[in-house]
Amino acid sequence: MHDALLIVGGLVLLVVGGELFVRGAVQIAERMGISPLLIGLTLVGFGTSTPELVTSVKASLAGSPGIAVGNIVGSNIANILVILGIAALITPIAVGRGALRRDGTIGAAVALAFAGVGVFGMLDRAVGTLFLAGLVAYIAYAWRAESRGEPDHTAAYEKAVAFEDVHRSGVHATNASAPGAGWKGVAVSAGFAFGGLALVVLGGGLLVDGAVALARGLGVSETVIGLTIVAIGTSLPELVTSVIAALRRHADVALGNVLGSNIYNILGIGGATALIAPTPIPAAIVAYDGWVMLGVSLLLLLVARTGWRIGRREGAGLLALYALYVWSIWPAA
């Protein structure tokens, strides 16, 4: 019971803290005159992944690579099979051909890169530097594409739009949306940002402690807990965002949100974790789960090309595949 309370409490703090951090950081950036597009691609794009980042770094520093790496890999698997599956059940998802070819291919490519790194068994600082450089290159590419007004938006842009769609403010809001005026408004926004970051750090610690204790209590490996409970928990913001987008008949944005999140998770979360706290990749993930992540990334390309939509039948199939995946890694009672 105590372990479950730690996990639930940690997740609540991660979600609330992440929300406050992104809102405060965006408001400060708006007051500094930074363009809404750049805010969306950077602060919103990476800020909404703060729960995953803090959890993986905390787990790595605590000597729990199964939770640190499992969180990244498990989140990407859950994003495709669970989040897209639920969104498609609510409203069939229309797929933009250009966006799928571009961002879907990039998503599969970075999944392949991560699986390839597993051959060497280590997320070290060299890998972290390469991954973060790849993320910078992707954001720069998205910036150019959006600035040119290409008809198919990038996944990085739609990840920011999905966040805005939920909150009805943020990446496209004017400076007037920030609280107060002058230095007082900046102070309030900074309070949101730093307070949110503190909550995220605290929540990440609680989640990791609870996950480690739960694994020991159940006699299950930390890797399995990281791939399932922790990964689903840190993906809750993406789940809420995509479900609300689907309910508002903006399901196409849900697809961009998932693709963008997966790219940010591997290149951003994986890269930052490797740079801050180099960690070994558990053998189970090297042998199986990393390739499952690559497989579902390729499966998404195939499913989305059938009629250029993801219908309710495909959504149910994705959810069934996730249930099968969890069954395959969870030890028998």
Tab-separated table of N, CA and C in Angstrom, residues 162-325:
chain	number	residue	atom	x	y	z
A	162	ALA	N	-1.182	20.441	-29.720
A	162	ALA	CA	-2.011	19.568	-28.890
A	162	ALA	C	-2.060	20.072	-27.455
A	163	PHE	N	-0.908	20.532	-26.944
A	163	PHE	CA	-0.869	21.098	-25.592
A	163	PHE	C	-1.742	22.344	-25.518
A	164	GLU	N	-1.629	23.197	-26.515
A	164	GLU	CA	-2.425	24.419	-26.528
A	164	GLU	C	-3.911	24.103	-26.637
A	165	ASP	N	-4.234	23.079	-27.411
A	165	ASP	CA	-5.633	22.725	-27.628
A	165	ASP	C	-6.299	22.314	-26.319
A	166	VAL	N	-5.514	21.685	-25.446
A	166	VAL	CA	-6.049	21.269	-24.148
A	166	VAL	C	-6.251	22.471	-23.237
A	167	HIS	N	-5.282	23.392	-23.262
A	167	HIS	CA	-5.303	24.495	-22.305
A	167	HIS	C	-5.871	25.791	-22.874
A	168	ARG	N	-6.086	25.798	-24.178
A	168	ARG	CA	-6.672	26.972	-24.832
A	168	ARG	C	-5.848	28.227	-24.619
A	169	SER	N	-4.560	28.042	-24.384
A	169	SER	CA	-3.661	29.175	-24.230
A	169	SER	C	-2.260	28.643	-24.321
A	170	GLY	N	-1.289	29.511	-24.422
A	170	GLY	CA	0.087	29.044	-24.395
A	170	GLY	C	0.859	29.381	-25.632
A	171	VAL	N	1.080	28.421	-26.543
A	171	VAL	CA	2.055	28.607	-27.596
A	171	VAL	C	1.669	29.681	-28.592
A	172	HIS	N	0.397	29.980	-28.722
A	172	HIS	CA	0.004	31.020	-29.654
A	172	HIS	C	-0.614	32.221	-28.944
A	173	ALA	N	-0.506	32.241	-27.630
A	173	ALA	CA	-1.088	33.347	-26.884
A	173	ALA	C	-0.206	34.573	-26.987
A	174	THR	N	-0.791	35.713	-26.757
A	174	THR	CA	-0.018	36.944	-26.776
A	174	THR	C	0.579	37.193	-25.409
A	175	ASN	N	1.454	38.174	-25.325
A	175	ASN	CA	2.062	38.492	-24.042
A	175	ASN	C	1.027	38.892	-23.007
A	176	ALA	N	-0.096	39.348	-23.468
A	176	ALA	CA	-1.132	39.776	-22.532
A	176	ALA	C	-1.686	38.620	-21.717
A	177	SER	N	-1.430	37.371	-22.195
A	177	SER	CA	-1.968	36.225	-21.463
A	177	SER	C	-1.212	35.950	-20.183
A	178	ALA	N	-0.012	36.492	-20.059
A	178	ALA	CA	0.771	36.244	-18.849
A	178	ALA	C	0.176	37.046	-17.701
A	179	PRO	N	0.270	36.505	-16.468
A	179	PRO	CA	-0.355	37.187	-15.339
A	179	PRO	C	0.348	38.485	-14.990
A	180	GLY	N	-0.430	39.487	-14.622
A	180	GLY	CA	0.141	40.736	-14.135
A	180	GLY	C	0.831	41.527	-15.217
A	181	ALA	N	1.661	42.473	-14.793
A	181	ALA	CA	2.372	43.319	-15.736
A	181	ALA	C	3.752	43.605	-15.195
A	182	GLY	N	4.685	43.881	-16.093
A	182	GLY	CA	6.037	44.254	-15.711
A	182	GLY	C	6.740	43.178	-14.921
A	183	TRP	N	7.591	43.646	-13.974
A	183	TRP	CA	8.393	42.711	-13.196
A	183	TRP	C	7.534	41.825	-12.302
A	184	LYS	N	6.393	42.346	-11.879
A	184	LYS	CA	5.517	41.524	-11.041
A	184	LYS	C	5.028	40.305	-11.808
A	185	GLY	N	4.638	40.522	-13.072
A	185	GLY	CA	4.194	39.403	-13.899
A	185	GLY	C	5.307	38.404	-14.142
A	186	VAL	N	6.528	38.905	-14.376
A	186	VAL	CA	7.672	38.018	-14.584
A	186	VAL	C	7.929	37.191	-13.335
A	187	ALA	N	7.828	37.841	-12.162
A	187	ALA	CA	8.060	37.134	-10.895
A	187	ALA	C	7.045	36.019	-10.690
A	188	VAL	N	5.778	36.303	-11.016
A	188	VAL	CA	4.741	35.278	-10.874
A	188	VAL	C	5.011	34.111	-11.816
A	189	SER	N	5.359	34.423	-13.078
A	189	SER	CA	5.646	33.374	-14.052
A	189	SER	C	6.854	32.553	-13.624
A	190	ALA	N	7.893	33.243	-13.114
A	190	ALA	CA	9.082	32.535	-12.631
A	190	ALA	C	8.735	31.635	-11.451
A	191	GLY	N	7.809	32.119	-10.602
A	191	GLY	CA	7.367	31.299	-9.488
A	191	GLY	C	6.697	30.023	-9.962
A	192	PHE	N	5.839	30.147	-11.005
A	192	PHE	CA	5.219	28.965	-11.596
A	192	PHE	C	6.279	28.001	-12.112
A	193	ALA	N	7.243	28.539	-12.863
A	193	ALA	CA	8.253	27.697	-13.503
A	193	ALA	C	9.115	26.967	-12.477
A	194	PHE	N	9.677	27.711	-11.522
A	194	PHE	CA	10.567	27.087	-10.541
A	194	PHE	C	9.798	26.205	-9.555
A	195	GLY	N	8.591	26.659	-9.187
A	195	GLY	CA	7.768	25.829	-8.310
A	195	GLY	C	7.381	24.528	-8.990
A	196	GLY	N	7.019	24.627	-10.271
A	196	GLY	CA	6.668	23.427	-11.024
A	196	GLY	C	7.844	22.482	-11.155
A	197	LEU	N	9.029	23.054	-11.416
A	197	LEU	CA	10.223	22.222	-11.539
A	197	LEU	C	10.534	21.505	-10.230
A	198	ALA	N	10.362	22.212	-9.109
A	198	ALA	CA	10.598	21.596	-7.796
A	198	ALA	C	9.627	20.434	-7.565
A	199	LEU	N	8.361	20.624	-7.945
A	199	LEU	CA	7.381	19.550	-7.790
A	199	LEU	C	7.734	18.353	-8.670
A	200	VAL	N	8.206	18.619	-9.889
A	200	VAL	CA	8.585	17.537	-10.799
A	200	VAL	C	9.750	16.735	-10.215
A	201	VAL	N	10.745	17.435	-9.695
A	201	VAL	CA	11.900	16.755	-9.105
A	201	VAL	C	11.474	15.901	-7.904
A	202	LEU	N	10.622	16.474	-7.049
A	202	LEU	CA	10.121	15.728	-5.893
A	202	LEU	C	9.287	14.533	-6.340
A	203	GLY	N	8.410	14.765	-7.307
A	203	GLY	CA	7.563	13.686	-7.799
A	203	GLY	C	8.366	12.573	-8.450
A	204	GLY	N	9.407	12.943	-9.197
A	204	GLY	CA	10.243	11.929	-9.814
A	204	GLY	C	10.923	11.050	-8.778
A	205	GLY	N	11.384	11.678	-7.691
A	205	GLY	CA	12.003	10.907	-6.621
A	205	GLY	C	11.038	9.936	-5.971
A	206	LEU	N	9.826	10.409	-5.694
A	206	LEU	CA	8.813	9.533	-5.096
A	206	LEU	C	8.457	8.384	-6.023
A	207	LEU	N	8.308	8.682	-7.310
A	207	LEU	CA	7.935	7.643	-8.273
A	207	LEU	C	9.018	6.574	-8.361
A	208	VAL	N	10.268	6.992	-8.441
A	208	VAL	CA	11.362	6.021	-8.529
A	208	VAL	C	11.442	5.175	-7.261
A	209	ASP	N	11.344	5.823	-6.087
A	209	ASP	CA	11.385	5.074	-4.823
A	209	ASP	C	10.239	4.068	-4.748
A	210	GLY	N	9.044	4.518	-5.128
A	210	GLY	CA	7.890	3.627	-5.085
A	210	GLY	C	8.012	2.481	-6.072
A	211	ALA	N	8.545	2.763	-7.271
A	211	ALA	CA	8.686	1.720	-8.287
A	211	ALA	C	9.706	0.669	-7.862
A	212	VAL	N	10.822	1.123	-7.289
A	212	VAL	CA	11.841	0.187	-6.814
A	212	VAL	C	11.273	-0.693	-5.703
A	213	ALA	N	10.577	-0.078	-4.758
A	213	ALA	CA	9.998	-0.836	-3.648
A	213	ALA	C	8.932	-1.811	-4.144
A	214	LEU	N	8.128	-1.376	-5.111
A	214	LEU	CA	7.080	-2.248	-5.656
A	214	LEU	C	7.697	-3.454	-6.350
A	215	ALA	N	8.757	-3.211	-7.125
A	215	ALA	CA	9.423	-4.311	-7.822
A	215	ALA	C	9.943	-5.342	-6.825
A	216	ARG	N	10.552	-4.865	-5.749
A	216	ARG	CA	11.082	-5.783	-4.746
A	216	ARG	C	9.956	-6.533	-4.041
A	217	GLY	N	8.884	-5.820	-3.739
A	217	GLY	CA	7.776	-6.453	-3.033
A	217	GLY	C	7.074	-7.509	-3.867
A	218	LEU	N	6.961	-7.274	-5.188
A	218	LEU	CA	6.284	-8.220	-6.067
A	218	LEU	C	7.223	-9.290	-6.611
A	219	GLY	N	8.517	-9.088	-6.399
A	219	GLY	CA	9.473	-10.032	-6.964
A	219	GLY	C	9.585	-9.910	-8.472
A	220	VAL	N	9.296	-8.704	-8.983
A	220	VAL	CA	9.365	-8.432	-10.422
A	220	VAL	C	10.579	-7.546	-10.681
A	221	SER	N	11.199	-7.701	-11.820
A	221	SER	CA	12.380	-6.897	-12.119
A	221	SER	C	12.015	-5.420	-12.258
A	222	GLU	N	12.959	-4.561	-11.910
A	222	GLU	CA	12.748	-3.119	-12.079
A	222	GLU	C	12.511	-2.767	-13.542
A	223	THR	N	13.099	-3.529	-14.446
A	223	THR	CA	12.919	-3.260	-15.878
A	223	THR	C	11.457	-3.404	-16.278
A	224	VAL	N	10.806	-4.458	-15.801
A	224	VAL	CA	9.384	-4.670	-16.119
A	224	VAL	C	8.537	-3.534	-15.543
A	225	ILE	N	8.823	-3.130	-14.304
A	225	ILE	CA	8.080	-2.022	-13.698
A	225	ILE	C	8.307	-0.742	-14.495
A	226	GLY	N	9.550	-0.505	-14.907
A	226	GLY	CA	9.848	0.693	-15.692
A	226	GLY	C	9.150	0.700	-17.032
A	227	LEU	N	9.091	-0.466	-17.685
A	227	LEU	CA	8.473	-0.576	-19.010
A	227	LEU	C	6.950	-0.437	-18.971
A	228	THR	N	6.351	-0.710	-17.820
A	228	THR	CA	4.885	-0.735	-17.740
A	228	THR	C	4.334	0.368	-16.839
A	229	ILE	N	4.394	0.183	-15.544
A	229	ILE	CA	3.757	1.120	-14.611
A	229	ILE	C	4.364	2.514	-14.704
A	230	VAL	N	5.702	2.598	-14.661
A	230	VAL	CA	6.350	3.910	-14.718
A	230	VAL	C	6.124	4.552	-16.077
A	231	ALA	N	6.278	3.777	-17.152
A	231	ALA	CA	6.119	4.322	-18.506
A	231	ALA	C	4.705	4.842	-18.749
A	232	ILE	N	3.711	4.070	-18.341
A	232	ILE	CA	2.321	4.518	-18.496
A	232	ILE	C	2.071	5.755	-17.651
A	233	GLY	N	2.599	5.755	-16.441
A	233	GLY	CA	2.382	6.899	-15.551
A	233	GLY	C	2.959	8.190	-16.094
A	234	THR	N	4.202	8.144	-16.574
A	234	THR	CA	4.819	9.374	-17.090
A	234	THR	C	4.241	9.780	-18.436
A	235	SER	N	3.501	8.877	-19.089
A	235	SER	CA	2.861	9.206	-20.366
A	235	SER	C	1.444	9.751	-20.181
A	236	LEU	N	0.994	9.874	-18.933
A	236	LEU	CA	-0.372	10.354	-18.688
A	236	LEU	C	-0.654	11.718	-19.327
A	237	PRO	N	0.293	12.695	-19.269
A	237	PRO	CA	-0.003	13.974	-19.930
A	237	PRO	C	-0.271	13.816	-21.423
A	238	GLU	N	0.512	12.967	-22.114
A	238	GLU	CA	0.271	12.734	-23.538
A	238	GLU	C	-1.071	12.045	-23.763
A	239	LEU	N	-1.424	11.135	-22.842
A	239	LEU	CA	-2.711	10.445	-22.958
A	239	LEU	C	-3.859	11.430	-22.838
A	240	VAL	N	-3.812	12.278	-21.817
A	240	VAL	CA	-4.874	13.276	-21.622
A	240	VAL	C	-4.962	14.209	-22.818
A	241	THR	N	-3.807	14.677	-23.281
A	241	THR	CA	-3.779	15.597	-24.417
A	241	THR	C	-4.386	14.969	-25.658
A	242	SER	N	-4.004	13.722	-25.955
A	242	SER	CA	-4.499	13.068	-27.163
A	242	SER	C	-5.981	12.723	-27.065
A	243	VAL	N	-6.433	12.313	-25.873
A	243	VAL	CA	-7.850	11.993	-25.699
A	243	VAL	C	-8.705	13.245	-25.873
A	244	ILE	N	-8.281	14.350	-25.277
A	244	ILE	CA	-9.045	15.589	-25.429
A	244	ILE	C	-9.052	16.044	-26.879
A	245	ALA	N	-7.909	15.906	-27.560
A	245	ALA	CA	-7.857	16.265	-28.984
A	245	ALA	C	-8.833	15.408	-29.781
A	246	ALA	N	-8.908	14.113	-29.456
A	246	ALA	CA	-9.841	13.229	-30.169
A	246	ALA	C	-11.290	13.598	-29.867
A	247	LEU	N	-11.583	13.912	-28.607
A	247	LEU	CA	-12.949	14.300	-28.248
A	247	LEU	C	-13.374	15.580	-28.951
A	248	ARG	N	-12.420	16.443	-29.235
A	248	ARG	CA	-12.721	17.693	-29.945
A	248	ARG	C	-12.608	17.539	-31.457
A	249	ARG	N	-12.516	16.282	-31.897
A	249	ARG	CA	-12.429	15.960	-33.328
A	249	ARG	C	-11.151	16.520	-33.960
A	250	HIS	N	-10.094	16.589	-33.166
A	250	HIS	CA	-8.783	16.997	-33.678
A	250	HIS	C	-7.829	15.804	-33.595
A	251	ALA	N	-8.318	14.641	-34.000
A	251	ALA	CA	-7.548	13.418	-33.819
A	251	ALA	C	-6.252	13.419	-34.622
A	252	ASP	N	-6.206	14.179	-35.721
A	252	ASP	CA	-4.970	14.243	-36.498
A	252	ASP	C	-3.838	14.848	-35.649
A	253	VAL	N	-4.206	15.778	-34.764
A	253	VAL	CA	-3.218	16.368	-33.862
A	253	VAL	C	-2.726	15.316	-32.868
A	254	ALA	N	-3.589	14.374	-32.498
A	254	ALA	CA	-3.189	13.312	-31.576
A	254	ALA	C	-2.050	12.487	-32.169
A	255	LEU	N	-2.106	12.227	-33.473
A	255	LEU	CA	-1.032	11.479	-34.127
A	255	LEU	C	0.272	12.267	-34.080
A	256	GLY	N	0.217	13.542	-34.387
A	256	GLY	CA	1.409	14.376	-34.329
A	256	GLY	C	1.963	14.454	-32.918
A	257	ASN	N	1.071	14.501	-31.929
A	257	ASN	CA	1.502	14.548	-30.533
A	257	ASN	C	2.288	13.297	-30.166
A	258	VAL	N	1.814	12.136	-30.600
A	258	VAL	CA	2.492	10.879	-30.291
A	258	VAL	C	3.830	10.783	-31.021
A	259	LEU	N	3.838	11.098	-32.312
A	259	LEU	CA	5.099	11.029	-33.059
A	259	LEU	C	6.123	12.005	-32.488
A	260	GLY	N	5.673	13.215	-32.180
A	260	GLY	CA	6.579	14.201	-31.603
A	260	GLY	C	7.098	13.754	-30.256
A	261	SER	N	6.225	13.202	-29.420
A	261	SER	CA	6.641	12.737	-28.098
A	261	SER	C	7.682	11.628	-28.206
A	262	ASN	N	7.489	10.710	-29.144
A	262	ASN	CA	8.433	9.606	-29.289
A	262	ASN	C	9.806	10.090	-29.739
A	263	ILE	N	9.819	11.063	-30.635
A	263	ILE	CA	11.101	11.622	-31.091
A	263	ILE	C	11.792	12.344	-29.939
A	264	TYR	N	11.045	13.165	-29.201
A	264	TYR	CA	11.607	13.879	-28.055
A	264	TYR	C	12.069	12.894	-26.975
A	265	ASN	N	11.334	11.815	-26.759
A	265	ASN	CA	11.700	10.852	-25.719
A	265	ASN	C	13.061	10.224	-25.985
A	266	ILE	N	13.279	9.755	-27.210
A	266	ILE	CA	14.534	9.070	-27.510
A	266	ILE	C	15.690	10.060	-27.591
A	267	LEU	N	15.516	11.093	-28.410
A	267	LEU	CA	16.626	12.026	-28.616
A	267	LEU	C	16.820	12.957	-27.428
A	268	GLY	N	15.719	13.456	-26.851
A	268	GLY	CA	15.820	14.409	-25.749
A	268	GLY	C	16.009	13.739	-24.401
A	269	ILE	N	15.061	12.863	-24.016
A	269	ILE	CA	15.141	12.212	-22.714
A	269	ILE	C	16.317	11.241	-22.674
A	270	GLY	N	16.438	10.422	-23.717
A	270	GLY	CA	17.561	9.491	-23.772
A	270	GLY	C	18.890	10.216	-23.811
A	271	GLY	N	18.963	11.287	-24.607
A	271	GLY	CA	20.204	12.037	-24.716
A	271	GLY	C	20.581	12.735	-23.427
A	272	ALA	N	19.612	13.404	-22.791
A	272	ALA	CA	19.890	14.124	-21.547
A	272	ALA	C	20.249	13.163	-20.423
A	273	THR	N	19.545	12.035	-20.345
A	273	THR	CA	19.854	11.043	-19.313
A	273	THR	C	21.271	10.508	-19.483
A	274	ALA	N	21.628	10.193	-20.726
A	274	ALA	CA	22.976	9.675	-20.996
A	274	ALA	C	24.041	10.709	-20.671
A	275	LEU	N	23.745	11.984	-20.924
A	275	LEU	CA	24.732	13.039	-20.686
A	275	LEU	C	24.887	13.331	-19.194
A	276	ILE	N	23.761	13.357	-18.470
A	276	ILE	CA	23.797	13.691	-17.043
A	276	ILE	C	24.227	12.505	-16.196
A	277	ALA	N	23.654	11.345	-16.498
A	277	ALA	CA	23.909	10.154	-15.677
A	277	ALA	C	24.027	8.937	-16.585
A	278	PRO	N	25.189	8.720	-17.206
A	278	PRO	CA	25.368	7.556	-18.093
A	278	PRO	C	24.889	6.273	-17.423
A	279	THR	N	24.188	5.465	-18.181
A	279	THR	CA	23.576	4.284	-17.579
A	279	THR	C	23.620	3.101	-18.541
A	280	PRO	N	23.793	1.894	-18.038
A	280	PRO	CA	23.756	0.721	-18.913
A	280	PRO	C	22.331	0.405	-19.347
A	281	ILE	N	22.202	-0.158	-20.529
A	281	ILE	CA	20.894	-0.579	-21.019
A	281	ILE	C	20.689	-2.027	-20.591
A	282	PRO	N	19.636	-2.330	-19.823
A	282	PRO	CA	19.428	-3.701	-19.350
A	282	PRO	C	19.386	-4.705	-20.497
A	283	ALA	N	19.903	-5.893	-20.236
A	283	ALA	CA	19.994	-6.925	-21.270
A	283	ALA	C	18.625	-7.270	-21.859
A	284	ALA	N	17.594	-7.263	-21.003
A	284	ALA	CA	16.253	-7.603	-21.489
A	284	ALA	C	15.772	-6.603	-22.525
A	285	ILE	N	16.066	-5.331	-22.315
A	285	ILE	CA	15.654	-4.304	-23.265
A	285	ILE	C	16.464	-4.414	-24.548
A	286	VAL	N	17.762	-4.720	-24.413
A	286	VAL	CA	18.607	-4.901	-25.595
A	286	VAL	C	18.089	-6.052	-26.442
A	287	ALA	N	17.712	-7.143	-25.801
A	287	ALA	CA	17.327	-8.349	-26.529
A	287	ALA	C	15.894	-8.320	-27.039
A	288	TYR	N	15.015	-7.572	-26.366
A	288	TYR	CA	13.587	-7.688	-26.724
A	288	TYR	C	12.871	-6.355	-26.858
A	289	ASP	N	12.801	-5.585	-25.782
A	289	ASP	CA	11.906	-4.427	-25.761
A	289	ASP	C	12.322	-3.326	-26.716
A	290	GLY	N	13.636	-3.119	-26.906
A	290	GLY	CA	14.077	-2.119	-27.866
A	290	GLY	C	13.610	-2.441	-29.272
A	291	TRP	N	13.611	-3.730	-29.595
A	291	TRP	CA	13.164	-4.150	-30.927
A	291	TRP	C	11.642	-4.107	-31.034
A	292	VAL	N	10.946	-4.338	-29.910
A	292	VAL	CA	9.488	-4.157	-29.915
A	292	VAL	C	9.153	-2.698	-30.221
A	293	MET	N	9.903	-1.770	-29.588
A	293	MET	CA	9.686	-0.350	-29.852
A	293	MET	C	9.880	-0.038	-31.335
A	294	LEU	N	10.938	-0.579	-31.927
A	294	LEU	CA	11.163	-0.376	-33.357
A	294	LEU	C	10.038	-1.017	-34.169
A	295	GLY	N	9.617	-2.215	-33.763
A	295	GLY	CA	8.556	-2.909	-34.495
A	295	GLY	C	7.242	-2.147	-34.504
A	296	VAL	N	6.837	-1.592	-33.350
A	296	VAL	CA	5.566	-0.864	-33.314
A	296	VAL	C	5.688	0.473	-34.049
A	297	SER	N	6.906	1.038	-34.096
A	297	SER	CA	7.109	2.269	-34.873
A	297	SER	C	6.917	1.993	-36.359
A	298	LEU	N	7.418	0.847	-36.829
A	298	LEU	CA	7.224	0.456	-38.225
A	298	LEU	C	5.772	0.050	-38.478
A	299	LEU	N	5.167	-0.613	-37.481
A	299	LEU	CA	3.761	-1.006	-37.612
A	299	LEU	C	2.866	0.211	-37.786
A	300	LEU	N	3.171	1.284	-37.056
A	300	LEU	CA	2.387	2.507	-37.189
A	300	LEU	C	2.426	3.031	-38.615
A	301	LEU	N	3.592	2.976	-39.246
A	301	LEU	CA	3.699	3.417	-40.637
A	301	LEU	C	2.796	2.585	-41.543
A	302	LEU	N	2.758	1.287	-41.286
A	302	LEU	CA	1.935	0.393	-42.106
A	302	LEU	C	0.447	0.620	-41.867
A	303	VAL	N	0.050	0.670	-40.595
A	303	VAL	CA	-1.365	0.845	-40.254
A	303	VAL	C	-1.888	2.184	-40.760
A	304	ALA	N	-1.098	3.240	-40.603
A	304	ALA	CA	-1.545	4.570	-41.000
A	304	ALA	C	-1.685	4.706	-42.513
A	305	ARG	N	-0.975	3.877	-43.272
A	305	ARG	CA	-1.050	3.962	-44.728
A	305	ARG	C	-2.283	3.269	-45.292
A	306	THR	N	-2.970	2.456	-44.488
A	306	THR	CA	-4.157	1.756	-44.975
A	306	THR	C	-5.332	2.722	-44.995
A	307	GLY	N	-5.564	3.312	-46.162
A	307	GLY	CA	-6.637	4.289	-46.279
A	307	GLY	C	-6.286	5.630	-45.702
A	308	TRP	N	-5.027	5.814	-45.303
A	308	TRP	CA	-4.538	7.065	-44.708
A	308	TRP	C	-5.416	7.512	-43.537
A	309	ARG	N	-5.749	6.522	-42.726
A	309	ARG	CA	-6.487	6.792	-41.497
A	309	ARG	C	-6.254	5.643	-40.528
A	310	ILE	N	-6.428	5.928	-39.239
A	310	ILE	CA	-6.382	4.889	-38.218
A	310	ILE	C	-7.789	4.807	-37.645
A	311	GLY	N	-8.525	3.767	-38.031
A	311	GLY	CA	-9.917	3.641	-37.635
A	311	GLY	C	-10.085	2.943	-36.299
A	312	ARG	N	-11.327	2.761	-35.913
A	312	ARG	CA	-11.611	2.152	-34.613
A	312	ARG	C	-11.134	0.706	-34.562
A	313	ARG	N	-11.237	-0.007	-35.667
A	313	ARG	CA	-10.773	-1.395	-35.681
A	313	ARG	C	-9.264	-1.457	-35.453
A	314	GLU	N	-8.533	-0.570	-36.130
A	314	GLU	CA	-7.082	-0.528	-35.929
A	314	GLU	C	-6.741	-0.109	-34.496
A	315	GLY	N	-7.541	0.842	-33.955
A	315	GLY	CA	-7.312	1.276	-32.580
A	315	GLY	C	-7.462	0.132	-31.594
A	316	ALA	N	-8.518	-0.680	-31.786
A	316	ALA	CA	-8.715	-1.839	-30.912
A	316	ALA	C	-7.573	-2.828	-31.070
A	317	GLY	N	-7.083	-2.979	-32.301
A	317	GLY	CA	-5.959	-3.877	-32.546
A	317	GLY	C	-4.696	-3.418	-31.843
A	318	LEU	N	-4.446	-2.106	-31.844
A	318	LEU	CA	-3.268	-1.565	-31.160
A	318	LEU	C	-3.342	-1.844	-29.659
A	319	LEU	N	-4.510	-1.641	-29.073
A	319	LEU	CA	-4.680	-1.898	-27.640
A	319	LEU	C	-4.493	-3.386	-27.326
A	320	ALA	N	-4.997	-4.253	-28.208
A	320	ALA	CA	-4.821	-5.691	-27.999
A	320	ALA	C	-3.347	-6.077	-28.057
A	321	LEU	N	-2.618	-5.453	-28.964
A	321	LEU	CA	-1.181	-5.725	-29.069
A	321	LEU	C	-0.450	-5.289	-27.807
A	322	TYR	N	-0.890	-4.181	-27.206
A	322	TYR	CA	-0.241	-3.747	-25.966
A	322	TYR	C	-0.502	-4.751	-24.842
A	323	ALA	N	-1.728	-5.237	-24.762
A	323	ALA	CA	-2.045	-6.252	-23.751
A	323	ALA	C	-1.174	-7.489	-23.966
A	324	LEU	N	-0.970	-7.877	-25.225
A	324	LEU	CA	-0.124	-9.024	-25.538
A	324	LEU	C	1.326	-8.758	-25.149
A	325	TYR	N	1.783	-7.526	-25.391
A	325	TYR	CA	3.157	-7.166	-25.034
A	325	TYR	C	3.368	-7.246	-23.527
